[in-house]
Amino acid sequence: MQTDERFTDATWPASPEKATLDGKNKYLGFWLFLGGETVLFASLFATYLALKDKVPNGDAALAKDLFELPLTFVATMLLLTSSLTSVYAMYHMKNNHFKQMQAWLVITVALGFGFLGLEIYEFNHYVHEFHHTFTSSAFGSAFYTLVGFHGGHVAFGLVWIISLMVRNAGRGLNLYNAPKFFVASLYWHFIDVVWVFIFTVVYLMGMVG
Amino acid sequence: MANEQSNSANPNVDLKYRRKKNAEEMKHQVLSFTLMIFFTLLAFAAVGIEGFSHWFIKPVILLLAVVQVIFQLYYFMHMKHKGHGTIALFLFSGLAVGLITVLVFLTIVWI
């Protein structure tokens, strides 16, 4: 099958992301990568849980002093919603609706930027108001490494999706780029999966004490 | 992960069916998203509302997170579809190693 072949709505395969051998291999390989990412994030969670609230003296801020419910809630809603909008994008991809797919991806990216902005504000707030920095305590190092790694994944995901959108803007959908969009959306969902554990284990459990 | 190419003599009839199937699947996705938001609200409420003991809150919000992630993996990331055996193997091996790491760090690190 010619991967750059032009398709009509009727000839477009039901699962375009897996219609070619290239697509199938990308899909499988990407999940192997996600298995590795699971180990990476689990190790960071383990480090954080072991070093939580381990500070050098009584003046240093602890988890329950730092975290606030409203900010975490808004960030969570932004990221969860961006997961749904990327599902909408893939729905339109399967229906061969390129423009709608791009539109939903733009919304996804905008929500992602909102999340990232909040995280930058949050870190800045901790550093200036609480002197909670990467080097101030074992707690600080573990916290910024875990949450920062997740933030880095969000930033990478944004660059990835934007590159795909720009690169394929004039080309439309074909079996060459459908798997690329699909794999990027999987990555975006995985970022959301990690965040679910971050907001539960780091923020909510941190506020409980 | 079968190659689901259309074999229909009249692709337009097939197209109609596929569109309907996709729309139905999208409806399930929106439903699972609603549930995920609901679980998130519950978890935040458990922490936000005063009066619950932390022995109650912690296991409950962890359980809510696990349920929510199952929705995310099986619906949004399509693991409920056929042909995801190898993928489940990758993910669950990663998870097994990861959970052991968490257990080990929690039990042997003290400062």
Short mmCIF file of N, CA and C in Angstrom, two decimals, chain B residues 18-100:
data_model
loop_
_atom_site.label_atom_id
_atom_site.label_comp_id
_atom_site.label_asym_id
_atom_site.label_seq_id
_atom_site.Cartn_x
_atom_site.Cartn_y
_atom_site.Cartn_z
N ARG B 18 -19.39 2.45 9.60
CA ARG B 18 -18.19 2.80 10.36
C ARG B 18 -18.33 4.12 11.08
N ARG B 19 -18.95 5.09 10.39
CA ARG B 19 -19.17 6.40 11.03
C ARG B 19 -20.01 6.23 12.30
N LYS B 20 -21.04 5.37 12.16
CA LYS B 20 -21.94 5.15 13.29
C LYS B 20 -21.18 4.50 14.44
N LYS B 21 -20.34 3.51 14.09
CA LYS B 21 -19.56 2.80 15.10
C LYS B 21 -18.58 3.77 15.80
N ASN B 22 -17.94 4.63 15.00
CA ASN B 22 -17.01 5.61 15.58
C ASN B 22 -17.74 6.56 16.53
N ALA B 23 -18.93 7.00 16.10
CA ALA B 23 -19.69 7.94 16.92
C ALA B 23 -20.08 7.28 18.23
N GLU B 24 -20.45 5.99 18.14
CA GLU B 24 -20.84 5.25 19.35
C GLU B 24 -19.65 5.15 20.30
N GLU B 25 -18.49 4.82 19.73
CA GLU B 25 -17.28 4.71 20.54
C GLU B 25 -16.97 6.05 21.21
N MET B 26 -17.15 7.13 20.46
CA MET B 26 -16.88 8.46 21.02
C MET B 26 -17.81 8.73 22.19
N LYS B 27 -19.04 8.25 22.09
CA LYS B 27 -20.00 8.45 23.19
C LYS B 27 -19.48 7.75 24.45
N HIS B 28 -18.94 6.53 24.28
CA HIS B 28 -18.36 5.82 25.43
C HIS B 28 -17.19 6.59 26.02
N GLN B 29 -16.40 7.20 25.12
CA GLN B 29 -15.24 7.96 25.60
C GLN B 29 -15.69 9.14 26.46
N VAL B 30 -16.74 9.83 26.01
CA VAL B 30 -17.23 10.98 26.77
C VAL B 30 -17.76 10.51 28.12
N LEU B 31 -18.44 9.36 28.10
CA LEU B 31 -18.96 8.80 29.35
C LEU B 31 -17.82 8.49 30.32
N SER B 32 -16.75 7.85 29.79
CA SER B 32 -15.64 7.51 30.70
C SER B 32 -14.94 8.77 31.18
N PHE B 33 -14.93 9.82 30.34
CA PHE B 33 -14.35 11.10 30.78
C PHE B 33 -15.18 11.68 31.93
N THR B 34 -16.51 11.62 31.80
CA THR B 34 -17.39 12.12 32.86
C THR B 34 -17.11 11.39 34.17
N LEU B 35 -16.95 10.07 34.09
CA LEU B 35 -16.66 9.30 35.30
C LEU B 35 -15.31 9.70 35.89
N MET B 36 -14.32 9.93 35.01
CA MET B 36 -13.00 10.32 35.49
C MET B 36 -13.07 11.65 36.24
N ILE B 37 -13.82 12.60 35.68
CA ILE B 37 -13.98 13.90 36.35
C ILE B 37 -14.68 13.70 37.69
N PHE B 38 -15.68 12.82 37.69
CA PHE B 38 -16.42 12.54 38.92
C PHE B 38 -15.48 11.99 40.00
N PHE B 39 -14.63 11.03 39.63
CA PHE B 39 -13.67 10.45 40.60
C PHE B 39 -12.71 11.53 41.11
N THR B 40 -12.29 12.42 40.19
CA THR B 40 -11.38 13.49 40.59
C THR B 40 -12.06 14.40 41.61
N LEU B 41 -13.32 14.76 41.33
CA LEU B 41 -14.06 15.62 42.26
C LEU B 41 -14.17 14.95 43.63
N LEU B 42 -14.48 13.65 43.63
CA LEU B 42 -14.59 12.92 44.89
C LEU B 42 -13.28 13.00 45.68
N ALA B 43 -12.16 12.77 44.97
CA ALA B 43 -10.85 12.77 45.64
C ALA B 43 -10.56 14.14 46.24
N PHE B 44 -10.82 15.20 45.46
CA PHE B 44 -10.56 16.56 45.97
C PHE B 44 -11.51 16.87 47.13
N ALA B 45 -12.76 16.43 47.02
CA ALA B 45 -13.73 16.69 48.09
C ALA B 45 -13.30 15.98 49.37
N ALA B 46 -12.80 14.75 49.26
CA ALA B 46 -12.39 13.99 50.44
C ALA B 46 -11.30 14.75 51.21
N VAL B 47 -10.43 15.43 50.46
CA VAL B 47 -9.36 16.18 51.11
C VAL B 47 -9.85 17.56 51.56
N GLY B 48 -10.70 18.19 50.72
CA GLY B 48 -11.15 19.56 50.99
C GLY B 48 -12.12 19.65 52.16
N ILE B 49 -12.97 18.64 52.30
CA ILE B 49 -13.96 18.69 53.38
C ILE B 49 -13.31 18.24 54.68
N GLU B 50 -13.41 19.07 55.69
CA GLU B 50 -12.80 18.75 56.98
C GLU B 50 -13.55 17.59 57.65
N GLY B 51 -12.83 16.86 58.48
CA GLY B 51 -13.52 15.90 59.32
C GLY B 51 -13.20 14.44 59.04
N PHE B 52 -12.67 14.14 57.84
CA PHE B 52 -12.33 12.74 57.59
C PHE B 52 -10.95 12.43 58.16
N SER B 53 -10.80 11.25 58.72
CA SER B 53 -9.49 10.84 59.23
C SER B 53 -8.58 10.50 58.05
N HIS B 54 -7.27 10.77 58.20
CA HIS B 54 -6.39 10.49 57.06
C HIS B 54 -6.21 8.99 56.83
N TRP B 55 -6.58 8.19 57.80
CA TRP B 55 -6.56 6.73 57.58
C TRP B 55 -7.65 6.33 56.62
N PHE B 56 -8.68 7.16 56.51
CA PHE B 56 -9.77 6.89 55.58
C PHE B 56 -9.45 7.52 54.22
N ILE B 57 -8.98 8.78 54.24
CA ILE B 57 -8.78 9.52 52.99
C ILE B 57 -7.75 8.86 52.09
N LYS B 58 -6.57 8.51 52.67
CA LYS B 58 -5.47 8.05 51.81
C LYS B 58 -5.81 6.81 50.97
N PRO B 59 -6.32 5.72 51.58
CA PRO B 59 -6.65 4.57 50.74
C PRO B 59 -7.75 4.88 49.73
N VAL B 60 -8.72 5.71 50.12
CA VAL B 60 -9.83 6.01 49.21
C VAL B 60 -9.35 6.78 48.00
N ILE B 61 -8.52 7.84 48.20
CA ILE B 61 -8.09 8.61 47.03
C ILE B 61 -7.11 7.81 46.16
N LEU B 62 -6.35 6.90 46.78
CA LEU B 62 -5.47 6.03 45.98
C LEU B 62 -6.30 5.11 45.10
N LEU B 63 -7.37 4.57 45.68
CA LEU B 63 -8.26 3.68 44.93
C LEU B 63 -8.91 4.45 43.77
N LEU B 64 -9.36 5.68 44.06
CA LEU B 64 -9.98 6.51 43.01
C LEU B 64 -8.99 6.76 41.87
N ALA B 65 -7.71 7.00 42.23
CA ALA B 65 -6.68 7.23 41.21
C ALA B 65 -6.50 5.98 40.35
N VAL B 66 -6.47 4.81 40.98
CA VAL B 66 -6.26 3.56 40.23
C VAL B 66 -7.42 3.33 39.27
N VAL B 67 -8.65 3.54 39.76
CA VAL B 67 -9.82 3.34 38.90
C VAL B 67 -9.77 4.30 37.71
N GLN B 68 -9.41 5.55 38.02
CA GLN B 68 -9.36 6.54 36.96
C GLN B 68 -8.31 6.20 35.90
N VAL B 69 -7.18 5.68 36.34
CA VAL B 69 -6.12 5.31 35.41
C VAL B 69 -6.54 4.11 34.56
N ILE B 70 -7.31 3.20 35.15
CA ILE B 70 -7.81 2.06 34.38
C ILE B 70 -8.70 2.56 33.24
N PHE B 71 -9.56 3.53 33.53
CA PHE B 71 -10.39 4.13 32.48
C PHE B 71 -9.53 4.74 31.40
N GLN B 72 -8.54 5.50 31.84
CA GLN B 72 -7.65 6.18 30.91
C GLN B 72 -6.94 5.15 30.00
N LEU B 73 -6.41 4.08 30.59
CA LEU B 73 -5.65 3.08 29.81
C LEU B 73 -6.56 2.27 28.90
N TYR B 74 -7.70 1.80 29.46
CA TYR B 74 -8.52 0.88 28.68
C TYR B 74 -9.43 1.57 27.69
N TYR B 75 -9.90 2.79 27.99
CA TYR B 75 -10.75 3.50 27.05
C TYR B 75 -9.96 4.47 26.19
N PHE B 76 -9.35 5.49 26.82
CA PHE B 76 -8.65 6.51 26.04
C PHE B 76 -7.46 5.92 25.28
N MET B 77 -6.77 4.96 25.90
CA MET B 77 -5.58 4.41 25.24
C MET B 77 -5.88 3.05 24.60
N HIS B 78 -7.16 2.73 24.48
CA HIS B 78 -7.66 1.58 23.68
C HIS B 78 -7.21 0.21 24.13
N MET B 79 -6.78 0.04 25.37
CA MET B 79 -6.32 -1.29 25.76
C MET B 79 -7.45 -2.31 25.84
N LYS B 80 -8.70 -1.84 25.81
CA LYS B 80 -9.81 -2.79 25.86
C LYS B 80 -10.01 -3.47 24.50
N HIS B 81 -9.44 -2.90 23.44
CA HIS B 81 -9.60 -3.51 22.12
C HIS B 81 -8.78 -4.79 22.00
N LYS B 82 -9.15 -5.58 21.02
CA LYS B 82 -8.45 -6.85 20.77
C LYS B 82 -7.00 -6.59 20.34
N GLY B 83 -6.15 -7.59 20.56
CA GLY B 83 -4.77 -7.50 20.05
C GLY B 83 -3.87 -6.64 20.91
N HIS B 84 -4.21 -6.45 22.18
CA HIS B 84 -3.37 -5.64 23.04
C HIS B 84 -2.63 -6.49 24.08
N GLY B 85 -2.44 -7.78 23.80
CA GLY B 85 -1.78 -8.68 24.74
C GLY B 85 -0.34 -8.29 25.00
N THR B 86 0.42 -8.09 23.91
CA THR B 86 1.83 -7.73 24.06
C THR B 86 1.96 -6.39 24.78
N ILE B 87 1.06 -5.47 24.42
CA ILE B 87 1.08 -4.15 25.03
C ILE B 87 0.83 -4.25 26.53
N ALA B 88 -0.14 -5.09 26.91
CA ALA B 88 -0.42 -5.29 28.34
C ALA B 88 0.81 -5.88 29.03
N LEU B 89 1.50 -6.79 28.34
CA LEU B 89 2.73 -7.38 28.91
C LEU B 89 3.76 -6.29 29.19
N PHE B 90 3.98 -5.39 28.21
CA PHE B 90 4.94 -4.28 28.39
C PHE B 90 4.55 -3.45 29.60
N LEU B 91 3.27 -3.04 29.62
CA LEU B 91 2.83 -2.11 30.66
C LEU B 91 2.90 -2.74 32.03
N PHE B 92 2.40 -3.99 32.13
CA PHE B 92 2.35 -4.61 33.45
C PHE B 92 3.73 -5.02 33.95
N SER B 93 4.67 -5.37 33.03
CA SER B 93 6.03 -5.63 33.51
C SER B 93 6.62 -4.35 34.06
N GLY B 94 6.40 -3.23 33.35
CA GLY B 94 6.89 -1.94 33.83
C GLY B 94 6.31 -1.63 35.19
N LEU B 95 5.02 -1.88 35.33
CA LEU B 95 4.32 -1.60 36.57
C LEU B 95 4.84 -2.46 37.71
N ALA B 96 5.12 -3.75 37.41
CA ALA B 96 5.61 -4.67 38.44
C ALA B 96 6.96 -4.18 38.97
N VAL B 97 7.88 -3.86 38.04
CA VAL B 97 9.20 -3.36 38.46
C VAL B 97 9.01 -2.07 39.26
N GLY B 98 8.15 -1.19 38.76
CA GLY B 98 7.92 0.10 39.40
C GLY B 98 7.38 -0.04 40.80
N LEU B 99 6.38 -0.90 40.98
CA LEU B 99 5.77 -1.04 42.29
C LEU B 99 6.74 -1.65 43.30
N ILE B 100 7.58 -2.58 42.83
CA ILE B 100 8.60 -3.16 43.73
C ILE B 100 9.57 -2.06 44.16
#
